[in-house]
Coordinates of C-alpha atoms in Angstrom, one line a residue:
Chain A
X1 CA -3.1 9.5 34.5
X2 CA -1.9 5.8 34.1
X3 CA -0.6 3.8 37.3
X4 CA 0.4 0.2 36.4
X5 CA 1.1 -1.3 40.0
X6 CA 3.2 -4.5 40.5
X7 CA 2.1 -5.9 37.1
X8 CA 2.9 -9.6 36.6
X9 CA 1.9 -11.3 33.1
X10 CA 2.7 -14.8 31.4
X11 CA 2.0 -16.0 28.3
X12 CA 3.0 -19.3 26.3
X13 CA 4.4 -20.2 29.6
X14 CA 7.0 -17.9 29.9
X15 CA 6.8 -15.5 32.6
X16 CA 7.1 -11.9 30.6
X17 CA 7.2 -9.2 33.1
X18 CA 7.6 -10.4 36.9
X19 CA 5.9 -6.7 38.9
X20 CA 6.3 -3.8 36.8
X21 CA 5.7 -0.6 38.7
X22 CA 5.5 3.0 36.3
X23 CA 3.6 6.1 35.8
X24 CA 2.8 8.4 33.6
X25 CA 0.9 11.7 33.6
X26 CA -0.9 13.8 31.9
X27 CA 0.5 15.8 29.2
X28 CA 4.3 13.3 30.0
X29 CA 6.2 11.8 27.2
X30 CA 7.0 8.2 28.8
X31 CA 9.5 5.7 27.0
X32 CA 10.3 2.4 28.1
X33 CA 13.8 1.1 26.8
X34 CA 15.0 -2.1 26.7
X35 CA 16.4 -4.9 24.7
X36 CA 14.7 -7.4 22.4
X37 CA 12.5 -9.7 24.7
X38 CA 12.6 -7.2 28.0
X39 CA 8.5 -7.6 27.6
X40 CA 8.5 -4.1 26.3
X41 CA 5.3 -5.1 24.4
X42 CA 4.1 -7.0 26.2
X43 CA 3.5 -4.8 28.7
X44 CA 1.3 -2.3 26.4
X45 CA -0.8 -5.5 24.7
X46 CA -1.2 -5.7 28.5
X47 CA -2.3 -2.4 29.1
X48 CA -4.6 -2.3 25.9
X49 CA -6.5 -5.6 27.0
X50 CA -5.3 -8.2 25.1
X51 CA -3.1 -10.1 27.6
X52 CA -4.6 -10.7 30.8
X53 CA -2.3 -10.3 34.2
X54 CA -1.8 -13.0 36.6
X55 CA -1.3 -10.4 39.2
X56 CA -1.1 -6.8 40.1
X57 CA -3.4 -3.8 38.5
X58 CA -3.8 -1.0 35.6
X59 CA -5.6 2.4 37.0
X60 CA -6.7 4.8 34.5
X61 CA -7.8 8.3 35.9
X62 CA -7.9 6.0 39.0
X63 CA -9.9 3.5 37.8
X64 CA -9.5 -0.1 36.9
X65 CA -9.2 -0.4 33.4
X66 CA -11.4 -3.3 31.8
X67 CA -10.0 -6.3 30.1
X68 CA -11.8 -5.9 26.8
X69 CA -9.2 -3.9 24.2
X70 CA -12.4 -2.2 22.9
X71 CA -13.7 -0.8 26.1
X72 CA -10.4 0.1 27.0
X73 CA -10.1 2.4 23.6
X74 CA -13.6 4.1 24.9
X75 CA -12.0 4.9 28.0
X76 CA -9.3 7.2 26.1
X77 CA -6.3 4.6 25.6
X78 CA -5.3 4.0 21.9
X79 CA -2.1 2.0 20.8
X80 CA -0.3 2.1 17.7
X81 CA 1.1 -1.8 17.2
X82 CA 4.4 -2.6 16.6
X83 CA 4.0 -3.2 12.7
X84 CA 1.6 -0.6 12.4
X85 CA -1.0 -3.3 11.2
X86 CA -3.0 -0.5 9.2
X87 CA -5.7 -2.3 7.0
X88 CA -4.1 -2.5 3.9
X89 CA -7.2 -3.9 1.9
X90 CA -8.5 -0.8 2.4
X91 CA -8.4 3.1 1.1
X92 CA -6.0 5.7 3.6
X93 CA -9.8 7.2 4.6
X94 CA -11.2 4.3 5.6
X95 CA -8.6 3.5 7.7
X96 CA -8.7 6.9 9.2
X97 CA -12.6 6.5 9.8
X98 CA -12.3 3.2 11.6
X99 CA -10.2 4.9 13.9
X100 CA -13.6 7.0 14.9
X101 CA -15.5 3.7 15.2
X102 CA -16.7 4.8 18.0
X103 CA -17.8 7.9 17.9
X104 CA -20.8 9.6 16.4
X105 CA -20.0 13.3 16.2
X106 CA -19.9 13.4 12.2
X107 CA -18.7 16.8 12.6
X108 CA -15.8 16.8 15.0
X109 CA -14.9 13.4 13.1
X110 CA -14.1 15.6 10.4
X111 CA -12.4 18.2 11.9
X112 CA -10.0 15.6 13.6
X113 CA -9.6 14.2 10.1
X114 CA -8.5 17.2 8.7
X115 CA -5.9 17.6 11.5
X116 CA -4.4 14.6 10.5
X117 CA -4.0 15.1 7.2
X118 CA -2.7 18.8 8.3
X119 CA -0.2 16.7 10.8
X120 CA 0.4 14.2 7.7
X121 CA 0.1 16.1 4.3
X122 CA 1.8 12.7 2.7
X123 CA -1.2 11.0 3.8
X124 CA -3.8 13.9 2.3
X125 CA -1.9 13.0 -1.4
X126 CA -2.8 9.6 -1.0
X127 CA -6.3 10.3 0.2
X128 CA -8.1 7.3 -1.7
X129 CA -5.2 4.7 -2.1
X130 CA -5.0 1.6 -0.4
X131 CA -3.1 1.5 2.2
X132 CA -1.1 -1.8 1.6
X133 CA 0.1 0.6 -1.3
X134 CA 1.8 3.1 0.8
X135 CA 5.4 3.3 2.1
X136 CA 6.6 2.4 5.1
X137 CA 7.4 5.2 6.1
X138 CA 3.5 6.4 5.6
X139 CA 2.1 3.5 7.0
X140 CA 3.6 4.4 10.2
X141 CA 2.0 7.7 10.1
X142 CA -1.5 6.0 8.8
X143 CA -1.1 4.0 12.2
X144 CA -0.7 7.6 14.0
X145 CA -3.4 9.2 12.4
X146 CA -5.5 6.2 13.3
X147 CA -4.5 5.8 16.8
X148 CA -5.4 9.6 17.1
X149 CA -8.8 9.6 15.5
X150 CA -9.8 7.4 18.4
X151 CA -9.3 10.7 20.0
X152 CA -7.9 8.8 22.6
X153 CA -6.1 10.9 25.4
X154 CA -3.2 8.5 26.3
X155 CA -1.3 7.0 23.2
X156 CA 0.8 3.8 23.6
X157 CA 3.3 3.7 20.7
X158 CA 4.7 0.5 20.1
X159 CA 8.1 0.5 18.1
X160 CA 7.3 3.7 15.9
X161 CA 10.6 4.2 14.1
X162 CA 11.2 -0.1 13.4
X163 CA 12.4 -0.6 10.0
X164 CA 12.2 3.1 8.9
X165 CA 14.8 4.5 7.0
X166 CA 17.7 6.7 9.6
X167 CA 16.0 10.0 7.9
X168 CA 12.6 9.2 8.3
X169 CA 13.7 7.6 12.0
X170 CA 14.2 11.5 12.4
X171 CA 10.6 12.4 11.4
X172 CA 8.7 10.1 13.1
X173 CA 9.9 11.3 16.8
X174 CA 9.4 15.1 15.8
X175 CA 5.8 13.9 14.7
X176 CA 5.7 12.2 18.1
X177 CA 6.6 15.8 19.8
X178 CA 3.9 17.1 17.6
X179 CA 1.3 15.0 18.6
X180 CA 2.2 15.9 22.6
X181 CA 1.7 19.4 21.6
X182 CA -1.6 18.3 20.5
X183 CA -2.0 17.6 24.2
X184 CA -2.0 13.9 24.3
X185 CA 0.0 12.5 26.8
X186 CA 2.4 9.6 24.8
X187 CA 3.9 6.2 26.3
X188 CA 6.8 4.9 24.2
X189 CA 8.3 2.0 23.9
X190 CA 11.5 1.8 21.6
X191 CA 14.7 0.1 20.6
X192 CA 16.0 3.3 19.7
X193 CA 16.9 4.2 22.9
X194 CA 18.8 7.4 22.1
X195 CA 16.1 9.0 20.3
X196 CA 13.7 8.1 22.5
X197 CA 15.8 9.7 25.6
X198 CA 16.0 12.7 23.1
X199 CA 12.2 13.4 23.5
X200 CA 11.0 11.6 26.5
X201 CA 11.0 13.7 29.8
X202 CA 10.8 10.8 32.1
X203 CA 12.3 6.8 30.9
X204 CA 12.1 3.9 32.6
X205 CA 14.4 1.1 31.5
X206 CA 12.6 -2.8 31.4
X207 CA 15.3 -5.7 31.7
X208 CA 13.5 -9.6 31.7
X209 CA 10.3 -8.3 32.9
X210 CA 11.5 -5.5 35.9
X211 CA 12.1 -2.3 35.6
X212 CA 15.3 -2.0 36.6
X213 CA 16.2 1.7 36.3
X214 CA 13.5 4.5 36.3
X215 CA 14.3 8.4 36.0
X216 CA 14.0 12.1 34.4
X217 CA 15.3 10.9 30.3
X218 CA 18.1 13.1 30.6
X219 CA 19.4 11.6 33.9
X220 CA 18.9 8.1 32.4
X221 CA 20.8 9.0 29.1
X222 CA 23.6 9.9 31.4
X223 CA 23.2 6.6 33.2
X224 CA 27.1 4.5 32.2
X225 CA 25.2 1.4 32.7
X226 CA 22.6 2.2 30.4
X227 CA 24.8 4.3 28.0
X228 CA 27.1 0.9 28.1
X229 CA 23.6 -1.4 27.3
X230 CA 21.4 0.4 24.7
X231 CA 23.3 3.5 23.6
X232 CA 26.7 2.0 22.4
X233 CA 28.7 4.1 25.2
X234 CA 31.4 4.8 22.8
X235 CA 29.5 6.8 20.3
X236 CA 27.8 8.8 23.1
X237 CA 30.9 9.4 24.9
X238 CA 32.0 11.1 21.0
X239 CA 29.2 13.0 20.7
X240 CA 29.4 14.4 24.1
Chain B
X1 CA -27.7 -22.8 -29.9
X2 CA -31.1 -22.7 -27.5
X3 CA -29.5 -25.7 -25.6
X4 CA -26.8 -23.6 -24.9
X5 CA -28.6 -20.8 -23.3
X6 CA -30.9 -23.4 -21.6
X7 CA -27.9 -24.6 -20.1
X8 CA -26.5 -21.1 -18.8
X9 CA -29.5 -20.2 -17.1
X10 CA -29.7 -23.5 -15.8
X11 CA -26.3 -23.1 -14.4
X12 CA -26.7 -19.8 -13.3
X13 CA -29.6 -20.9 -10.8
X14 CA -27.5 -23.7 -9.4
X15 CA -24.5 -21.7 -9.3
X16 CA -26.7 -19.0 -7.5
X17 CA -27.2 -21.0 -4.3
X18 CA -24.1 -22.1 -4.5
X19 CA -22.8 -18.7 -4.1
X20 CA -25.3 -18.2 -1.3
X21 CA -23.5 -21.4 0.3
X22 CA -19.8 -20.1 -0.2
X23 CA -20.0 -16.7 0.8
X24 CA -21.0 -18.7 4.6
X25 CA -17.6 -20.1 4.3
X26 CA -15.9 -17.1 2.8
X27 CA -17.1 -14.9 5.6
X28 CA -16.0 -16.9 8.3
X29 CA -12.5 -17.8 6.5
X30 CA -12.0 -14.0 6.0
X31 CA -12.3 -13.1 9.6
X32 CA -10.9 -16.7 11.5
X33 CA -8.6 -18.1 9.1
X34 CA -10.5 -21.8 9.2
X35 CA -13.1 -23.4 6.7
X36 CA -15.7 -23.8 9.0
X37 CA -17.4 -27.1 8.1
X38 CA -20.5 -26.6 10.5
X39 CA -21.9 -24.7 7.5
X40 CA -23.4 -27.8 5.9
X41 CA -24.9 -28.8 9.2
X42 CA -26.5 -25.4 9.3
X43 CA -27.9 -25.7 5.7
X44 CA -28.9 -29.0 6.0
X45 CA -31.5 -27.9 9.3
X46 CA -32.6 -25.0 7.2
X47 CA -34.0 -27.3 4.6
X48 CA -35.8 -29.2 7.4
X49 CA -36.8 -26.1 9.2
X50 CA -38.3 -24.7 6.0
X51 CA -39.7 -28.0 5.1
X52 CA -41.5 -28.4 8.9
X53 CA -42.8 -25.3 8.3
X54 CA -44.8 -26.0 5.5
X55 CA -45.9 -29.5 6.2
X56 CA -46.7 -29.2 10.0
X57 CA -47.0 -25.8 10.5
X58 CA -48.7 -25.3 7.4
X59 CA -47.2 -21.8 7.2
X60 CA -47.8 -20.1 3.5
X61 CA -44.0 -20.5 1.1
X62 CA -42.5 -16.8 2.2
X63 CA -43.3 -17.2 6.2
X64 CA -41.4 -20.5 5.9
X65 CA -39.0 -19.1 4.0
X66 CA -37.7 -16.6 6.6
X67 CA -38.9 -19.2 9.6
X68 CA -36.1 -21.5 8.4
X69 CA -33.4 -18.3 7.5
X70 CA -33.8 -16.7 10.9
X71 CA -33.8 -20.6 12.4
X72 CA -30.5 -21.2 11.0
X73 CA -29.1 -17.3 12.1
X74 CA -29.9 -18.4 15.5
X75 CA -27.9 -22.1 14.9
X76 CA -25.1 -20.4 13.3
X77 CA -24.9 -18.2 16.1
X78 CA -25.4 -21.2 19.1
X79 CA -22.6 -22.9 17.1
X80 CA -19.9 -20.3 17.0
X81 CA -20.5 -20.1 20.8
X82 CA -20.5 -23.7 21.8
X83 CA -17.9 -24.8 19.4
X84 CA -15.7 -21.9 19.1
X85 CA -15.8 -19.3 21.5
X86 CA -14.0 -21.3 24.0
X87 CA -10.9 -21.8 21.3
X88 CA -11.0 -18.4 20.4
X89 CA -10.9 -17.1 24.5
X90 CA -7.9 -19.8 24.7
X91 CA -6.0 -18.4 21.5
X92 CA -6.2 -22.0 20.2
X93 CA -4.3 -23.1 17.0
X94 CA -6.6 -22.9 13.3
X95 CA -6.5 -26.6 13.4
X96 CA -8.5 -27.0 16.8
X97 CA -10.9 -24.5 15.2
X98 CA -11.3 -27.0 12.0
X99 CA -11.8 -30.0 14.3
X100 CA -13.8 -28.4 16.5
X101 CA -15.7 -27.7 13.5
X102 CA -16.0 -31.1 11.9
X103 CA -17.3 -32.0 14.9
X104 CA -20.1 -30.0 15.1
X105 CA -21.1 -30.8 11.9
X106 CA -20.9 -35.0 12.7
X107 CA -22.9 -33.9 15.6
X108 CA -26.0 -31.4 13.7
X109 CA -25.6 -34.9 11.3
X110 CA -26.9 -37.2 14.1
X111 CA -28.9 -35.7 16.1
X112 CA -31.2 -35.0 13.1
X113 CA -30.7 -38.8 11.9
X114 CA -31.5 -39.8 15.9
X115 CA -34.4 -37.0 15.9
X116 CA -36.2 -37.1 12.8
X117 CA -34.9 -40.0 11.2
X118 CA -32.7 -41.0 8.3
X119 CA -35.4 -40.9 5.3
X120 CA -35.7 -38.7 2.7
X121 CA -38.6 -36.3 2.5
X122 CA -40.1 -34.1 -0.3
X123 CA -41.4 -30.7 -0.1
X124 CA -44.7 -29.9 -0.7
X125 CA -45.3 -28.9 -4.1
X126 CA -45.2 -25.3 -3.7
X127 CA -44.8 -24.1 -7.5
X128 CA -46.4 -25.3 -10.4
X129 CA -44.1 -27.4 -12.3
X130 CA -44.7 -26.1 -15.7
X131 CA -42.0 -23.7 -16.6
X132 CA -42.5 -20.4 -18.1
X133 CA -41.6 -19.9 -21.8
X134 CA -39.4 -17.3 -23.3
X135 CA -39.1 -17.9 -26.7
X136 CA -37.5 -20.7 -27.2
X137 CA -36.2 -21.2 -23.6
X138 CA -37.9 -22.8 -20.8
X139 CA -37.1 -21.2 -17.3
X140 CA -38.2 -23.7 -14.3
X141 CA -40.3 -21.8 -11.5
X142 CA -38.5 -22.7 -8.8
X143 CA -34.6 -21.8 -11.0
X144 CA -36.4 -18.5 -12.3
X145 CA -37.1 -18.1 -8.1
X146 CA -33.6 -19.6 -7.4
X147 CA -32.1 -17.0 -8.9
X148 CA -33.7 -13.9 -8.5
X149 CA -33.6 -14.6 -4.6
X150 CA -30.0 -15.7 -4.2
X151 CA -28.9 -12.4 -6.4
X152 CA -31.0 -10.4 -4.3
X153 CA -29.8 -11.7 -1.1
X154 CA -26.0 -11.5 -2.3
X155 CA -26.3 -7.9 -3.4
X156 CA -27.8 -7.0 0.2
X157 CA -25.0 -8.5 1.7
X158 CA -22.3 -6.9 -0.2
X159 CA -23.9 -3.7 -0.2
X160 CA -24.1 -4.0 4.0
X161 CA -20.1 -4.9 3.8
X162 CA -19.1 -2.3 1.1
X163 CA -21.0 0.7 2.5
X164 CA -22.0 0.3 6.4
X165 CA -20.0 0.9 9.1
X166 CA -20.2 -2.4 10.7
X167 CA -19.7 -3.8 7.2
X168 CA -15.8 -2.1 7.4
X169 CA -14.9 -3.2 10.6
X170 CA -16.0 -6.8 9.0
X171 CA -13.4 -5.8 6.2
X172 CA -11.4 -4.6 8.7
X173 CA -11.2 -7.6 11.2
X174 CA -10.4 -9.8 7.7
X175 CA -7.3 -8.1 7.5
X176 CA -6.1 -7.9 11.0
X177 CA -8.5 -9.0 14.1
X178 CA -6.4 -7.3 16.5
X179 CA -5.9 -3.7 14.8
X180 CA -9.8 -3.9 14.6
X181 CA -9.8 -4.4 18.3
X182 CA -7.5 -1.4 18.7
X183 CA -9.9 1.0 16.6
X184 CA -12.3 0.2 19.1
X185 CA -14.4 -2.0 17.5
X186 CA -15.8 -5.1 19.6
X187 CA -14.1 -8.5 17.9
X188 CA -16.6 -10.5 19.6
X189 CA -19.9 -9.1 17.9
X190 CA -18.1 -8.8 14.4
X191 CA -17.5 -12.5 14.6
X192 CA -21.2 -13.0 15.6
X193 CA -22.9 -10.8 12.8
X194 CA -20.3 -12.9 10.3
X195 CA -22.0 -16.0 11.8
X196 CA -25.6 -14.7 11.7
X197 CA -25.1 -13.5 8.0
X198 CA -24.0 -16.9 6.8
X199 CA -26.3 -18.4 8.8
X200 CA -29.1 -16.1 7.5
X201 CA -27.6 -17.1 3.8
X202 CA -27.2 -21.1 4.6
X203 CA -31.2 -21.1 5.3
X204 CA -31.8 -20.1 2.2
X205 CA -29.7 -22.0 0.2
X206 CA -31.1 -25.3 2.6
X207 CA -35.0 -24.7 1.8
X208 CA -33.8 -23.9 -2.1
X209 CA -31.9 -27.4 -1.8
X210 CA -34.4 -29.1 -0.3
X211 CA -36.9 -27.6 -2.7
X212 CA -35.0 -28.9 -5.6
X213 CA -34.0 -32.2 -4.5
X214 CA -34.9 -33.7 -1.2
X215 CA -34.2 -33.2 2.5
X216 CA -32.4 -35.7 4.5
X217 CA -29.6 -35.7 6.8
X218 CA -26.5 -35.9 4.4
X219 CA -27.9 -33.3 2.5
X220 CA -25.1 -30.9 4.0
X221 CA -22.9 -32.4 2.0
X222 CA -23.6 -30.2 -0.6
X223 CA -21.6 -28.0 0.6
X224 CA -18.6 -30.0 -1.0
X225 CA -19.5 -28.3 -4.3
X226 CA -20.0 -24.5 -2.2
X227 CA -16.4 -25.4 -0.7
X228 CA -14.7 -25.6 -4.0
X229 CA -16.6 -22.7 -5.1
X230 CA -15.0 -20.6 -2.2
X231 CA -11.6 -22.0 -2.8
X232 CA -12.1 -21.8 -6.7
X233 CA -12.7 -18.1 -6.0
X234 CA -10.2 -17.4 -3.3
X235 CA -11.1 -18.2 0.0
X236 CA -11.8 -14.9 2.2
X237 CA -12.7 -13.3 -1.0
X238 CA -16.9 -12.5 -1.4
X239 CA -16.5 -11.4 -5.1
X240 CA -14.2 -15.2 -5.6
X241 CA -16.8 -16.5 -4.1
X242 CA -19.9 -15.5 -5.5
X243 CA -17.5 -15.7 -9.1
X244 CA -16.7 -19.1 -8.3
X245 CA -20.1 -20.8 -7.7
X246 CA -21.4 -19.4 -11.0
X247 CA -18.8 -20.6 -13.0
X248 CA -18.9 -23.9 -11.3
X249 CA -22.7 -24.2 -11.4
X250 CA -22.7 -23.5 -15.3
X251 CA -19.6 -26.0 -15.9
X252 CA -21.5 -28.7 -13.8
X253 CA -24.9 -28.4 -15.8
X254 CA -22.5 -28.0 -19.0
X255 CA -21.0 -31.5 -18.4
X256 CA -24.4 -33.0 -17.3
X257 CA -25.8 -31.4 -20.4
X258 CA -23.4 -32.3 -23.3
X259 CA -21.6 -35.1 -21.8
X260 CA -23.4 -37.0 -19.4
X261 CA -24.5 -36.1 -16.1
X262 CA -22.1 -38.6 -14.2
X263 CA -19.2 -37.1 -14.9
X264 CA -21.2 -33.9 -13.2
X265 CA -19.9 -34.2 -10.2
X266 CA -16.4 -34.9 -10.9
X267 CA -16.1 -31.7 -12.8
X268 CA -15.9 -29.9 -9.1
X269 CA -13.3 -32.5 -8.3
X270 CA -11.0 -31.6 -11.3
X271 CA -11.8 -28.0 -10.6
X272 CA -10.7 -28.0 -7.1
X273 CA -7.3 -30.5 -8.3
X274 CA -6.5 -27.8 -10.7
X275 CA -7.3 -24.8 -8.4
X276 CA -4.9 -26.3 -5.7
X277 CA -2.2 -27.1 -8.3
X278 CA -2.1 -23.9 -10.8
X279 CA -3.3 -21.5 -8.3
X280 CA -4.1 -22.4 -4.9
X281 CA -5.1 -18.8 -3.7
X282 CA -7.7 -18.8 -6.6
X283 CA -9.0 -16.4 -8.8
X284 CA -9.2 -13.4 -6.6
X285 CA -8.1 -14.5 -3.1
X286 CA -5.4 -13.5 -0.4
X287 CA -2.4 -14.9 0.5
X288 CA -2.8 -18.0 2.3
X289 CA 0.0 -18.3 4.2
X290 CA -0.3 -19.5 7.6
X291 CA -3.4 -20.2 7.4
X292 CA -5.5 -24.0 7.8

């Protein structure tokens, strides 16, 4: 579904990822892992158009993916940003209906609206609040909702569960599992690499810009190098 | 007592076109996070668009009217392109935009003084000058006409923001450009219908100005007064603005009226000292951090 071949991309002057390779198909749960400054987002602001590449290429459905973040949403690709940046000037609705900016089908607008309030009930309560008024917890899932009322096919997920409390941590990656069984295919980037391995069926792991280690998530959660770098080897080694 | 309500209606003509003025630079604030200081460049052609218009073209008050407005869409437009486009493609810093800015509007400045001269000029009297009587009050023509189009135009334009689509993804892009870009919604022509409205707006308030006084090439620098409107409402705010140019248009004709209309202009000078002091986000705006 998405091919992203040899991708190369600076910015500020600093050379963020140097030819990263990865795949992801339909119906997959992807995650990249990595630490702080690997280019993990880098590397989906790349994919949704707002950084340009020096070199290599993005297919989509084997086709070259335009470098306008707009056109690339009307091709099926939406992103929920790290920080969720919902539009918190304005009611939980609206922000829902500028996810369907782009479509016209009043109808099956509403349908999908009511499947994200079925997905988020919290959000349903809170129907006709602002949105800078909301938790953080449900301004995460207002960022989901929104991402899906693009009715985007491919969703990038930038940092879902960042500064969430541990039990909500917990509910945002079985929404994440929900929304695949919605049949969207998910790429996910996260610092919680455990979780992420939890739920993911393939990983590939990003160290200053290169993907260093790429794999089925289970295989990768089992990896010592990476148990030793992003999943604190001796708590694992406890659990297991 | 009649002097008193002479002088609100008074002020709320001026204050009206001020509003028309400030919701240019609200607009674009709200969206790009820079005062855009071409605006009074852009007025200052509408007033000689509208006032070409009537002299050579000879075209009867309403054609002119909309001649200059959609003139000084199309300028407001050209000048986002030339003058910031390029900044925004490079991701440039809020200061190169207000630079960038300042020189466009040194630039609309001297070409008109190098084009059509330095001298004043007077519009054609287009309205009797006799006022019309209410009771005891005396409404100019050309206020009453002030007013009733300004508040027309300004209810237009916050009905287009509050209740069409495109006027959501303009709220939208005010809070966050980039999550607007991720809903789908094309950045580019949001910022260009923000400049076309307060282009649109800044033709009006020109041929009012121009009307009122007299056209020359400074005459952009009225938009001192529409500035300290926007920033005594909150800047990015179109409520704070709108808010803020009526109250300063009735204080200014307040002061000219009981105390002496010297002092009238330092009253927007006080007002913008105390805004920046007590309460520099003003009466109803955002949080300006970060911002230039």
């Amino acid at each position: 579904m998405l091919t992203v071949k040899d991708l190369h991309v600076s910015y500020g002057g600093i050379r963020a990822l140097k030819g990263v390779s990865l795949a992801v198909n339909k119906g997959e749960i992807v995650t990249i892992i990595g630490a702080n400054g690997a280019g993990k987002s880098t590397l989906l602001n790349t994919i949704s158009g707002f950084l340009k590449p020096t070199r290599g290429e993005i297919l989509y459905n084997n086709e070259k993916l335009a470098h306008r973040p707009d056109l690339i949403v009307k091709t099926g690709i939406c992103h929920v940003p790290e920080g969720r940046l919902i539009f918190a000037n304005l009611t939980v609705t609206d922000n829902l209906i500028l996810g369907a900016y782009l479509r016209n089908d009043s109808k099956a607008i509403k349908e999908d609206l009511e499947k994200v309030f079925t997905l988020f009930p919290r959000l349903k309560e809170r129907e006709l609040q602002l949105a800078g008024t909301l938790s953080g917890g449900e301004q995460q899932m207002l960022a989901m909702g929104r991402a899906l009322m693009t009715n985007g096919e491919l969703v990038l997920m930038d940092e879902p569960s960042l500064g969430l409390a541990p039990l909500l941590v917990q509910t945002v990656f079985d929404i994440i599992l929900q929304i695949r069984a919605l049949g969207k295919t998910i790429l996910l980037v996260e610092q919680n690499a455990f979780k992420a391995l939890n739920i993911a069926d393939r990983a590939y792991v990003l160290e200053q810009g290169r993907i260093v280690k790429q794999g089925p998530a289970a295989e990768i959660a089992r990896d010592p190098a990476v148990r030793a770098a992003y999943l604190g080897s001796k708590s694992v080694a406890m659990k297991a | 007592m009649t002097q008193f309500f002479q002088q609100v209606i008074n002020g709320l003509s001026i204050g009206s076109v001020y509003a028309l003025m400030a919701v240019g630079y609200s607009l674009v604030y709200s969206i790009m996070n820079f005062s855009n200081f071409a605006h009074g460049g852009v007025i200052m052609l509408g007033a000689y668009f509208g006032f070409f218009s009537l002299t050579l073209l000879h075209l009867p008050f309403l054609a002119a009217f909309l001649l200059a407005s959609i003139g000084t869409t199309i300028l407001a437009i050209v000048v986002e392109r030339i003058a910031y486009k390029p900044l925004r493609e490079r991701k440039a810093p809020f200061l190169y935009f207000i630079i960038s800015a300042m020189g466009a509007s040194i630039l609309l400045e001297n070409i008109v003084i190098a084009t059509i001269g330095p001298t004043f000029r007077t519009y054609p009297e287009v309205f009797a000058r006799t006022p019309i009587s209410i009771g005891p009050l005396a409404i100019g023509r050309l206020d009453l006409l002030m007013f009733v189009i300004s508040a027309v135009c300004l209810t237009a334009l916050i009905l287009f923001i509050e209740k069409t689509k495109m006027g959501k993804a303009i709220q939208a892009a005010a809070y966050n450009i980039k999550a607007c870009a991720l809903m789908g919604i094309n950045t580019d022509k949001v910022i260009l219908i923000v400049f076309g409205l307060g282009g649109f707006l800044a033709g009006v308030a020109g041929v009012f100005f121009g009307m009122k006084y007299t056209v020359y090439p400074q005459i952009g620098n009225i938009t001192t007064k529409s500035f300290i409107a926007a920033v005594f409402g909150g800047l990015g705010s179109l409520p704070g603005a709108v808010l803020g140019s009526v109250i300063l248009g009735i204080l200014e004709t307040f002061v000219a009226g009981y105390l002496s209309s010297q002092y009238r202009d330092l009253i927007a000078f006080v007002i913008l000292i105390g805004v920046l002091i007590i309460r520099p986000s003003g009466i109803m705006g955002k949080n300006t951090e970060d911002k230039a």
